[in-house]
XYZ file of C-alpha atoms in Angstrom:
725
model
C -14.520 34.917 -96.731
C -14.203 33.065 -93.752
C -14.873 33.517 -90.449
C -12.013 34.635 -88.239
C -13.450 32.248 -85.450
C -13.010 30.035 -87.868
C -9.425 30.095 -88.239
C -8.539 28.202 -84.826
C -10.955 25.035 -85.036
C -9.037 24.788 -88.981
C -5.875 25.065 -87.533
C -6.959 22.041 -84.514
C -8.488 19.969 -87.031
C -4.837 19.930 -89.172
C -2.744 19.750 -85.798
C -4.033 15.826 -85.287
C -2.781 15.470 -88.776
C -0.352 11.870 -88.503
C 2.366 13.741 -90.126
C 4.609 15.553 -87.806
C 6.135 18.117 -89.335
C 2.496 19.157 -90.651
C 0.994 19.282 -86.665
C 3.877 21.090 -85.095
C 3.799 23.563 -88.298
C 0.132 23.966 -87.422
C 0.473 24.344 -83.800
C 3.310 27.101 -84.407
C 0.155 29.023 -86.495
C -2.252 27.986 -84.000
C 0.175 29.802 -80.778
C 0.547 32.965 -83.365
C -3.066 33.507 -83.649
C -3.318 33.277 -79.488
C -1.292 35.831 -79.327
C -2.818 37.469 -81.377
C -5.756 37.100 -80.412
C -5.790 36.439 -76.348
C -8.417 39.435 -75.602
C -11.074 37.127 -76.865
C -9.099 33.384 -75.583
C -11.867 32.926 -73.103
C -13.767 32.485 -76.096
C -12.402 29.938 -77.963
C -10.214 28.197 -75.083
C -13.064 25.633 -74.540
C -12.726 24.044 -77.671
C -8.806 24.111 -77.833
C -8.014 22.544 -74.327
C -10.452 19.041 -74.845
C -8.402 18.988 -78.542
C -5.405 19.305 -77.404
C -5.240 17.942 -73.947
C -4.312 14.235 -74.910
C -1.372 15.154 -77.235
C 0.477 16.171 -73.481
C 0.559 12.339 -73.886
C 1.737 12.275 -77.474
C 4.794 10.104 -77.714
C 6.507 12.676 -80.658
C 8.815 14.565 -77.945
C 8.538 17.619 -80.638
C 4.726 17.428 -80.613
C 4.404 17.447 -76.998
C 6.639 20.413 -76.524
C 4.941 22.237 -78.965
C 1.611 21.582 -76.809
C 2.815 22.389 -73.748
C 4.441 25.803 -75.304
C 0.235 26.564 -76.908
C -0.909 25.298 -73.442
C 0.924 27.164 -71.231
C 0.602 30.808 -73.466
C -2.680 30.446 -73.087
C -2.657 29.996 -69.330
C -0.434 33.000 -69.325
C -2.870 35.221 -70.830
C -6.371 33.800 -69.476
C -7.651 35.815 -65.951
C -7.726 33.786 -62.538
C -11.136 33.827 -62.953
C -11.163 32.738 -66.149
C -8.794 29.740 -65.413
C -9.979 28.570 -62.277
C -13.108 27.160 -64.702
C -10.215 25.338 -66.283
C -7.834 23.920 -63.471
C -9.585 20.674 -62.959
C -9.324 19.628 -66.225
C -5.634 20.893 -66.652
C -4.899 18.911 -63.739
C -6.401 15.524 -65.503
C -4.001 16.297 -68.127
C -1.374 16.752 -66.409
C -1.875 13.803 -64.012
C -1.817 11.807 -66.914
C 1.356 13.029 -68.070
C 2.627 12.218 -64.779
C 1.341 8.571 -64.775
C 2.434 7.615 -68.348
C 5.413 4.818 -68.224
C 7.067 6.825 -70.723
C 9.850 8.875 -68.636
C 10.439 11.283 -71.082
C 6.488 12.517 -71.136
C 6.611 12.089 -67.383
C 9.605 14.756 -67.379
C 8.182 16.605 -69.931
C 4.702 17.435 -67.026
C 7.193 19.131 -64.335
C 8.130 21.713 -67.765
C 3.811 21.919 -68.050
C 3.686 22.374 -63.860
C 6.465 25.688 -63.586
C 4.556 27.433 -65.837
C 0.993 26.719 -64.276
C 3.189 27.310 -61.246
C 4.531 30.971 -62.268
C 0.984 32.344 -64.126
C -2.118 30.803 -61.613
C 0.299 29.764 -58.523
C -2.826 30.484 -56.310
C -5.085 27.826 -58.333
C -2.946 25.167 -59.485
C -1.514 24.946 -55.861
C -5.289 24.007 -54.514
C -4.956 20.516 -57.146
C -3.304 17.520 -54.403
C -3.945 15.334 -57.659
C -0.872 17.500 -59.105
C 1.069 17.172 -55.997
C 0.574 13.323 -55.500
C 1.356 13.004 -59.444
C 4.985 14.080 -59.078
C 5.175 11.536 -56.735
C 5.147 8.653 -59.647
C 8.289 10.719 -61.062
C 10.567 9.406 -58.713
C 8.821 6.495 -56.743
C 6.136 3.732 -57.453
C 3.267 2.419 -55.471
C 4.313 -1.429 -53.802
C 0.356 -2.824 -52.839
C 1.586 -5.409 -51.283
C 3.307 -3.832 -48.713
C 0.536 -0.664 -49.385
C 3.991 1.629 -48.843
C 5.734 3.887 -51.953
C 9.934 3.756 -52.762
C 11.723 4.611 -54.841
C 12.792 4.324 -58.123
C 16.067 3.266 -58.806
C 16.975 3.339 -62.628
C 14.744 5.714 -64.234
C 16.260 5.915 -68.199
C 19.000 5.818 -70.267
C 19.373 9.405 -70.153
C 18.911 10.474 -66.757
C 19.639 9.014 -63.631
C 17.475 8.456 -60.741
C 19.501 11.520 -58.839
C 18.689 13.857 -61.824
C 15.180 13.189 -61.095
C 14.350 13.036 -57.741
C 16.549 16.868 -58.081
C 13.835 17.858 -60.412
C 10.519 16.318 -59.137
C 11.932 17.732 -55.347
C 12.311 21.493 -57.056
C 9.162 21.515 -58.182
C 7.400 20.156 -55.275
C 9.230 23.119 -53.630
C 7.528 25.252 -55.447
C 4.295 23.731 -55.083
C 4.260 23.654 -51.698
C 5.845 27.463 -51.640
C 2.815 28.643 -53.561
C 0.060 26.485 -51.408
C 1.469 28.173 -48.170
C 1.788 31.804 -49.613
C -1.962 31.267 -50.706
C -3.807 29.627 -48.467
C -5.561 32.168 -46.843
C -6.779 34.116 -49.662
C -10.420 34.275 -50.543
C -11.081 31.888 -53.531
C -14.640 33.194 -54.337
C -14.663 34.306 -58.066
C -18.152 35.500 -59.442
C -21.274 35.989 -57.311
C -24.315 34.748 -58.567
C -25.638 36.460 -55.830
C -24.378 40.396 -56.964
C -26.774 42.193 -58.839
C -25.313 42.776 -63.138
C -25.395 46.362 -64.450
C -24.861 46.255 -67.898
C -25.013 49.650 -69.814
C -25.813 49.643 -73.536
C -23.089 51.828 -74.506
C -20.691 49.241 -73.812
C -20.761 45.139 -75.261
C -21.476 42.737 -72.964
C -19.969 39.080 -74.273
C -21.099 36.429 -72.333
C -19.463 32.997 -72.722
C -23.019 31.214 -73.615
C -22.082 29.869 -77.113
C -18.970 28.174 -78.842
C -16.343 30.186 -81.147
C -18.372 29.935 -84.330
C -21.380 31.681 -82.143
C -24.207 29.121 -83.207
C -23.854 26.153 -80.937
C -24.510 27.045 -77.210
C -21.217 26.945 -75.393
C -21.720 23.089 -72.942
C -20.567 23.700 -69.799
C -19.344 20.762 -67.989
C -19.045 21.256 -64.572
C -16.782 17.957 -63.791
C -14.273 20.369 -64.650
C -14.656 22.179 -61.276
C -13.437 21.079 -57.711
C -15.994 19.497 -55.569
C -14.199 18.903 -53.126
C -14.860 20.096 -49.565
C -12.334 22.109 -47.636
C -11.651 18.869 -45.426
C -11.006 16.659 -47.910
C -8.545 19.046 -49.432
C -6.281 18.986 -46.057
C -7.231 14.673 -46.312
C -5.241 14.765 -49.078
C -2.379 16.840 -49.041
C -1.308 15.496 -45.440
C -1.684 11.966 -47.207
C 1.082 13.708 -50.044
C 3.158 14.617 -46.803
C 2.822 10.906 -45.146
C 4.321 9.126 -48.555
C 6.722 12.224 -49.260
C 8.508 12.280 -45.983
C 9.611 8.943 -45.715
C 10.835 9.288 -49.142
C 12.810 11.980 -48.483
C 14.438 10.349 -45.625
C 15.331 7.442 -48.020
C 16.733 9.212 -50.587
C 19.312 11.027 -48.123
C 19.963 7.532 -46.359
C 20.914 6.677 -49.826
C 19.153 3.345 -49.122
C 19.183 1.335 -51.520
C 15.420 0.133 -52.933
C 14.355 -2.872 -55.360
C 14.006 -1.615 -58.596
C 10.910 -1.064 -60.854
C 12.074 -1.948 -63.782
C 12.719 -6.269 -64.604
C 16.012 -6.361 -64.654
C 17.147 -4.953 -61.282
C 20.715 -6.236 -62.092
C 20.980 -2.967 -64.183
C 20.349 -0.951 -61.999
C 21.926 2.232 -60.456
C 22.745 2.346 -57.330
C 21.667 5.097 -55.302
C 24.031 7.375 -54.386
C 23.557 9.651 -50.872
C 21.854 12.213 -52.089
C 23.443 14.271 -48.877
C 26.585 14.727 -51.338
C 24.999 16.127 -53.277
C 24.183 20.349 -52.874
C 21.984 20.608 -55.425
C 19.511 18.160 -54.302
C 19.976 18.891 -50.295
C 18.983 22.451 -51.076
C 16.082 21.898 -52.233
C 14.736 19.185 -49.510
C 15.779 22.216 -47.136
C 13.701 24.327 -48.897
C 10.748 21.915 -48.908
C 11.303 21.500 -45.053
C 11.321 24.688 -44.250
C 7.740 25.113 -46.071
C 6.434 22.035 -44.590
C 7.282 23.801 -41.507
C 5.882 27.267 -41.767
C 2.741 26.611 -40.335
C 4.396 24.273 -37.855
C 2.711 22.909 -35.738
C -0.119 21.248 -37.818
C -3.340 21.583 -35.973
C -6.213 18.280 -36.558
C -8.858 18.764 -38.970
C -11.549 17.194 -35.765
C -11.527 16.032 -32.673
C -11.233 12.104 -33.390
C -8.759 10.023 -32.057
C -7.205 9.042 -35.132
C -7.037 12.402 -36.616
C -4.811 13.407 -33.347
C -2.817 10.509 -33.717
C -2.623 10.958 -37.565
C -1.496 14.910 -36.818
C 0.962 14.066 -34.369
C 2.782 11.565 -36.637
C 3.273 14.249 -39.371
C 4.257 16.436 -36.770
C 7.293 14.397 -35.402
C 8.107 13.735 -38.924
C 8.675 17.420 -39.868
C 10.145 17.765 -36.549
C 13.051 14.724 -37.868
C 13.119 16.094 -41.472
C 13.984 19.417 -39.972
C 16.678 18.090 -37.639
C 18.518 15.977 -40.860
C 18.304 19.651 -43.065
C 18.251 22.381 -41.090
C 20.253 22.089 -38.129
C 23.226 22.726 -39.777
C 25.605 25.916 -39.741
C 24.355 28.677 -40.566
C 20.794 27.425 -41.540
C 18.539 27.482 -38.131
C 15.918 30.068 -37.392
C 15.364 31.109 -34.027
C 11.781 30.956 -34.033
C 11.457 27.855 -35.726
C 13.907 25.991 -33.280
C 11.946 27.597 -30.889
C 8.949 25.997 -32.074
C 9.928 22.428 -32.689
C 11.184 22.174 -29.294
C 8.305 23.910 -27.831
C 6.156 20.761 -29.655
C 8.157 18.238 -28.448
C 8.730 19.159 -25.258
C 4.806 19.312 -25.015
C 4.655 15.622 -26.308
C 6.892 14.427 -23.910
C 5.418 16.428 -20.622
C 2.045 14.981 -21.707
C 0.841 11.221 -20.855
C -0.594 11.165 -24.551
C 0.187 7.453 -26.507
C 2.323 6.743 -28.885
C 2.751 4.286 -31.707
C 6.408 2.740 -31.525
C 6.635 4.310 -35.080
C 6.373 7.590 -34.021
C 8.739 7.571 -30.569
C 11.260 5.586 -32.867
C 11.274 8.595 -35.371
C 10.659 11.009 -32.394
C 13.994 9.351 -31.065
C 16.169 9.929 -33.958
C 15.608 13.737 -33.172
C 16.822 13.531 -30.570
C 19.805 11.405 -31.325
C 20.451 14.546 -34.253
C 19.704 16.847 -31.661
C 21.994 15.847 -29.435
C 24.945 15.622 -31.490
C 24.746 18.696 -33.528
C 27.136 21.155 -32.369
C 25.365 23.741 -33.623
C 22.097 23.066 -30.727
C 22.695 25.069 -28.016
C 23.124 23.251 -24.886
C 20.457 24.493 -22.866
C 18.591 22.840 -25.914
C 19.982 19.480 -24.726
C 19.216 19.522 -21.386
C 15.984 20.714 -21.746
C 15.856 17.379 -24.391
C 17.278 15.356 -21.943
C 14.766 16.457 -19.072
C 11.954 16.421 -21.107
C 12.748 13.216 -22.603
C 13.450 11.515 -18.954
C 9.780 12.845 -18.127
C 8.739 10.868 -21.016
C 10.626 7.603 -20.052
C 8.880 7.557 -16.553
C 5.244 8.004 -18.062
C 6.002 5.034 -20.473
C 7.975 2.670 -18.597
C 5.566 -0.335 -18.411
C 4.637 -0.057 -21.895
C 5.948 -2.389 -24.626
C 7.343 0.947 -26.079
C 9.675 1.925 -23.158
C 12.658 -0.135 -24.527
C 13.251 1.834 -26.923
C 13.626 4.397 -24.363
C 15.804 3.189 -22.421
C 17.858 2.010 -25.320
C 18.402 5.914 -26.659
C 18.885 6.446 -22.634
C 21.457 4.397 -21.864
C 23.287 5.066 -24.709
C 23.468 9.235 -24.407
C 24.404 8.248 -21.043
C 27.222 5.956 -21.746
C 28.274 8.217 -25.229
C 31.790 10.171 -24.206
C 30.871 12.583 -26.752
C 27.825 14.047 -24.469
C 29.790 13.357 -21.385
C 29.044 17.169 -20.463
C 25.711 15.341 -19.969
C 26.588 14.152 -16.837
C 26.757 17.442 -14.957
C 23.262 17.672 -15.930
C 20.811 17.312 -12.591
C 17.984 15.213 -15.549
C 21.169 12.432 -14.602
C 21.763 12.733 -11.434
C 18.130 11.326 -11.173
C 17.852 8.808 -14.255
C 21.230 7.195 -12.178
C 19.701 7.221 -9.100
C 16.540 5.453 -10.262
C 18.533 3.382 -12.298
C 18.688 0.438 -9.265
C 14.761 1.048 -9.439
C 14.375 0.393 -12.360
C 15.969 -2.876 -12.322
C 13.172 -4.459 -10.577
C 10.759 -2.994 -13.517
C 13.148 -4.594 -16.242
C 12.806 -7.707 -13.917
C 9.221 -7.997 -13.299
C 8.371 -6.857 -17.231
C 11.082 -8.767 -18.883
C 12.022 -5.547 -20.929
C 14.964 -5.250 -22.318
C 16.269 -6.717 -19.706
C 19.953 -8.074 -21.128
C 21.506 -4.635 -22.800
C 19.954 -2.910 -19.212
C 22.039 -5.565 -17.253
C 25.205 -4.910 -19.465
C 24.424 -1.223 -19.341
C 24.469 -1.338 -15.653
C 27.488 -3.279 -15.309
C 29.229 -0.591 -17.497
C 28.072 2.412 -14.930
C 29.397 0.506 -11.714
C 32.659 0.247 -14.655
C 33.332 3.393 -14.785
C 32.355 4.889 -11.765
C 29.880 7.375 -12.541
C 30.067 9.560 -9.080
C 25.962 10.055 -10.005
C 25.703 6.627 -9.829
C 28.020 5.466 -7.251
C 26.357 7.827 -5.060
C 23.221 5.541 -5.475
C 24.666 2.424 -5.383
C 25.984 3.907 -1.848
C 22.245 5.493 -0.840
C 20.624 1.810 -1.381
C 19.546 0.547 2.178
C 20.503 -3.587 2.259
C 17.255 -4.851 2.206
C 16.354 -3.287 -0.890
C 19.620 -4.865 -2.428
C 17.990 -8.571 -0.621
C 14.969 -7.606 -2.482
C 16.733 -7.159 -6.097
C 18.616 -10.085 -5.597
C 15.658 -12.047 -4.918
C 13.083 -10.235 -7.188
C 14.627 -12.013 -9.840
C 16.059 -15.773 -10.214
C 17.753 -15.778 -13.739
C 21.602 -16.033 -13.197
C 22.779 -12.637 -15.410
C 20.132 -10.265 -13.128
C 21.159 -11.692 -9.779
C 25.302 -11.354 -10.597
C 24.752 -7.713 -11.940
C 23.078 -6.990 -7.961
C 26.326 -8.808 -6.758
C 28.208 -7.076 -9.125
C 27.054 -3.772 -7.855
C 26.979 -4.644 -4.584
C 30.903 -5.199 -4.948
C 31.278 -2.033 -6.728
C 30.446 -0.582 -3.715
C 33.432 1.767 -2.064
C 31.667 0.363 1.728
C 30.210 -2.756 2.137
C 28.253 -2.976 5.543
C 27.986 -5.556 7.830
C 24.080 -6.144 8.150
C 24.038 -6.360 3.752
C 26.824 -9.220 4.420
C 24.925 -10.815 6.712
C 21.603 -10.170 4.672
C 23.771 -12.256 1.894
C 24.923 -15.194 3.610
C 21.545 -15.484 5.243
C 19.617 -15.841 1.510
C 22.260 -16.974 -0.731
C 22.371 -20.710 1.278
C 19.071 -20.945 0.906
C 17.729 -24.065 -1.024
C 15.602 -22.143 -3.855
C 18.626 -20.091 -4.358
C 21.407 -21.104 -7.263
C 23.622 -23.139 -5.983
C 26.042 -22.162 -8.794
C 25.229 -18.629 -8.437
C 25.968 -18.649 -4.520
C 29.621 -20.000 -5.564
C 30.017 -17.544 -8.272
C 29.014 -15.171 -5.665
C 31.573 -16.253 -3.449
C 34.224 -15.622 -5.616
C 32.843 -12.071 -6.998
C 33.394 -10.743 -3.049
C 36.606 -12.832 -3.020
C 37.772 -10.645 -5.451
C 36.296 -7.924 -3.694
C 38.089 -8.088 -0.441
C 41.010 -9.815 -1.401
C 43.516 -6.654 -2.460
C 45.938 -5.493 0.200
C 44.115 -1.535 0.398
C 40.683 -3.081 2.018
C 41.068 -2.076 5.890
C 41.079 -5.366 7.837
C 37.906 -4.355 9.447
C 36.097 -4.960 6.343
C 38.225 -8.419 5.389
C 37.120 -9.537 9.096
C 33.371 -8.955 8.086
C 34.093 -10.832 5.046
C 35.464 -13.715 6.916
C 32.264 -13.977 8.690
C 30.409 -13.840 5.635
C 32.267 -16.916 4.847
C 32.163 -18.912 8.163
C 28.186 -18.433 8.251
C 28.172 -19.528 5.063
C 30.037 -22.574 5.321
C 28.781 -23.571 8.287
C 25.419 -22.812 7.819
C 24.808 -21.471 11.115
C 21.138 -20.296 10.306
C 20.565 -23.511 9.620
C 21.356 -24.698 13.671
C 19.972 -21.277 14.726
C 16.467 -22.321 13.395
C 14.920 -23.924 16.385
C 12.494 -25.874 13.518
C 13.781 -28.990 11.162
C 13.279 -29.317 7.767
C 9.873 -29.220 7.017
C 10.193 -32.461 4.446
C 12.675 -34.199 7.159
C 13.613 -37.734 5.952
C 12.790 -40.879 7.418
C 14.252 -42.110 10.897
C 14.897 -37.785 11.657
C 13.365 -38.734 14.954
C 14.741 -41.614 15.839
C 18.163 -40.352 15.304
C 17.712 -37.878 17.890
C 16.293 -39.845 20.165
C 19.101 -42.449 20.264
C 21.806 -39.276 20.708
C 19.550 -38.128 23.745
C 19.469 -41.637 25.024
C 23.296 -41.946 24.860
C 23.591 -38.383 26.434
C 25.025 -37.209 23.067
C 25.687 -33.118 24.036
C 25.136 -32.745 20.680
C 21.829 -33.688 18.626
C 22.973 -34.119 14.845
C 20.101 -35.138 12.521
C 20.219 -35.427 7.823
C 19.645 -32.587 5.786
C 18.479 -32.978 2.173
C 20.430 -30.480 1.435
C 23.824 -31.396 2.853
C 25.252 -32.506 -0.687
C 24.213 -28.774 -2.077
C 25.798 -26.917 1.650
C 29.008 -29.005 1.284
C 30.097 -27.951 -2.128
C 29.532 -24.131 -0.563
C 31.899 -25.235 2.495
C 34.443 -25.761 0.028
C 34.145 -22.921 -2.159
C 34.538 -20.668 1.340
C 37.474 -22.916 2.382
C 38.956 -21.734 -0.212
C 38.164 -18.605 0.308
C 39.096 -18.342 3.446
C 42.723 -20.036 3.117
C 44.531 -16.664 2.011
C 42.934 -14.711 5.417
C 44.335 -17.029 7.699
C 47.673 -15.411 8.383
C 46.094 -12.803 9.941
C 45.768 -13.267 14.181
C 42.864 -11.127 14.383
C 40.618 -13.478 11.826
C 42.387 -16.280 13.356
C 40.493 -15.230 16.702
C 37.404 -14.323 14.708
C 37.474 -18.025 13.781
C 37.775 -19.833 17.526
C 35.320 -17.445 18.868
C 32.697 -18.029 16.387
C 33.107 -22.286 16.669
C 32.820 -21.413 20.436
C 30.126 -19.878 19.744
C 28.009 -21.774 17.523
C 28.567 -25.134 19.320
C 26.375 -25.353 22.234
C 24.846 -28.052 23.797
C 21.218 -27.009 23.536
C 21.064 -26.965 19.746
C 20.186 -29.337 16.735
C 22.686 -29.385 14.301
C 22.228 -30.836 10.667
C 24.970 -33.143 9.554
C 26.743 -30.949 6.962
C 27.163 -28.376 9.622
C 29.198 -30.726 11.593
C 31.014 -32.168 8.418
C 31.711 -28.549 8.029
C 33.410 -28.050 11.907
C 35.077 -31.429 11.929
C 36.835 -30.628 8.705
C 37.938 -27.126 9.900
C 39.670 -28.975 12.714
C 41.344 -31.134 10.265
C 42.699 -27.882 7.817
C 43.509 -25.794 10.477
C 45.650 -27.337 12.830
C 45.607 -23.856 15.059
C 42.432 -25.316 16.273
C 44.116 -28.377 17.544
C 46.097 -25.746 20.303
C 42.107 -24.444 22.251
C 41.787 -27.064 24.397
C 38.552 -26.194 25.318
C 37.340 -26.438 21.532
C 39.544 -29.435 21.013
C 36.537 -30.771 23.878
C 33.650 -29.749 21.846
C 34.979 -31.402 18.594
C 35.513 -34.527 20.941
C 31.728 -34.665 21.714
C 30.791 -33.883 18.652
C 32.821 -36.933 17.083
C 30.518 -38.996 19.957
C 27.369 -37.469 18.895
C 28.573 -38.156 15.062
C 29.176 -41.801 15.816
C 26.094 -42.294 17.128
C 24.683 -40.881 13.932
C 26.427 -42.519 12.194
C 25.572 -46.224 13.647
C 21.767 -45.502 13.863
C 22.185 -44.987 10.131
C 24.111 -48.016 9.069
C 21.692 -50.259 11.142
C 18.576 -48.550 9.902
C 19.168 -47.141 6.564
C 19.331 -49.145 3.232
C 23.282 -49.162 2.134
C 21.903 -47.459 -1.693
C 20.417 -44.998 1.005
C 23.626 -43.592 2.971
C 24.408 -41.437 0.456
C 21.337 -39.353 1.291
C 22.377 -38.954 5.395
C 25.884 -38.437 4.420
C 27.427 -40.717 5.755
C 30.713 -41.169 3.857
C 31.151 -37.334 4.016
C 31.086 -37.453 7.907
C 33.585 -40.541 8.131
C 36.054 -38.357 5.771
C 35.467 -36.048 8.161
C 37.485 -37.849 10.668
C 40.534 -38.982 8.521
C 42.925 -36.960 10.766
C 41.873 -38.744 14.695
C 43.298 -41.013 16.185
C 41.527 -44.523 17.059
C 43.058 -44.482 20.674
C 41.411 -41.217 20.898
C 38.239 -41.587 19.763
C 37.907 -45.252 21.843
C 38.464 -43.192 25.058
C 35.626 -40.966 24.787
C 33.718 -44.507 23.531
C 33.716 -46.383 26.587
C 33.712 -42.979 28.744
C 30.249 -41.853 27.074
C 28.505 -44.781 26.035
C 27.463 -46.586 29.453
C 24.712 -48.174 28.679
C 24.508 -48.324 24.432
C 25.939 -51.081 23.146
C 27.977 -49.501 19.606
C 27.218 -51.329 16.835
C 30.489 -52.564 14.729
C 29.981 -51.039 11.774
C 31.970 -47.448 12.003
C 34.991 -48.059 10.750
C 38.127 -45.348 11.213
C 41.079 -44.910 9.415
């Protein structure tokens, strides 16, 4: 008669038969044997596991399922301390199943995992190997990019969505067990304790194999030697993989198929439409957020950055799943917002990846009807503080873009009454300078500022009105980019009241040779559209006319006693000869005459609509009288401007005093032209504006000119070069 303990070995031997039916039959017999002898399972299980473990990856599904059923039953009968000795080996076999190429084997591994979580959740949940193995069921590792990607085609028997739902369900169960048993003491038998044995009771020690003749080999590799820090690190690595995969799955992202024929890959469906999957994902997020926020395992900077990334990712998942009707948890919501507030109010440096993920969470919170307005206002407050801290760093681009988007969104118009938005609008003008200096998101920000002015947000318009004139000039001159300068002028034109000193400063600065002339001409037109309206007060129109006259006649050059630093040749000689001829006005050539004459033409066109006003006519006469004095030197383009004004506006003829001064100006011009045309080669006359000056005489009678010549040029013989038409 055979020993009872030999039966499992015989069954195991027959279970390796090549015939599938034979193997399945003996596995069923072995299953019955285990059921009948569960009290001694710990004695013969060390023989069963290494012989049946490899059969978990058996290609035949019937054999594989019988092995899973048998090993699951064994695990059910083993006590916690007994199972702990085999957990590492079982994890190894499970990982082999999960990484196998056959998807049927991979899917069957989930059945084994579910049984283990049911019988020994506090032990099996410690295995990070199983946790990572489940990732291979729905994703593959891209070694070139060091990133995981979702698998779009699983097999002909199941879709990618079905597999993901099943895997996410088991991950949820696994995480639930992990968090539930995190604080459970894992200590098993204590070698330091004394063993008391009474002879009346048999003492069973697992020192021999089931035959009782061979010593039992203790495989120390079955026991996990990983430290708590290693386990924590492995868990964090898993989270960094699973969170992006969940995000990708939710967004229905179609990624490169892992199969050779990607053309046959099934398109990824939007899992948000699948209640079963959405439910599992929500459960996973709630398990992850149970211990939120996570604390770094060490004080190193790298550990802190990784921990921050993990917490921000969880906040993002929370915003995706939990912020829905009937899903919120006030306690969790408070923890999430407290954490977000802490990182926004601190000066901690963050990567662009973390900032972008954080902003995505904020965007979802802002647009959710389930989040209270008070929380949204707090988010806005903390976010602006965040923007203010990082405005000089590259990630300011993303932050500014977010603030611009939410402030322009009609659905979020309730935020306009927030005090933080008042601050944001107020400092938007200040940030224009930063945008100019740092070249951060400049084009988009300029468009944004223009839109603010067009929509006339009260807080923004108030900030425009309160800005000093000198500050406007600082902005205008801080960047010679055309779009930037035109944006500043557009903002000035938006002001309800443009003070005279601002127009004065504007005309003085845009006439400068360093200021782009094309931009100057556009600015004149922008302001013309602003002032040429029926509802504009007459006093404001008068100030604009003064702006045009100062700019067209270049009165700032006349008021400046110093000549140009880079004067043209013969300047002193031209002035001296005018003095010798007793000319009342001293005219000198200018390098920038052509530039100023183009400005003059633009100003005259904008001036014509205002001439009908009597007060404006008087203003023009007064300005010419005040400007034309005998004590000043005049650039040639200013003289041309005065003569053109006289020619184009006949009412100037009616003023005798002005008419007399104009005649004196003509005498000085004739002397100027005589000297230039005699001493300067003809190919250089254009530099001295000879043709333009001569054209300004077109409406002056020859007799009238020569009368003044005869009376003024006593000892100077005029050169016969002046041609008056």
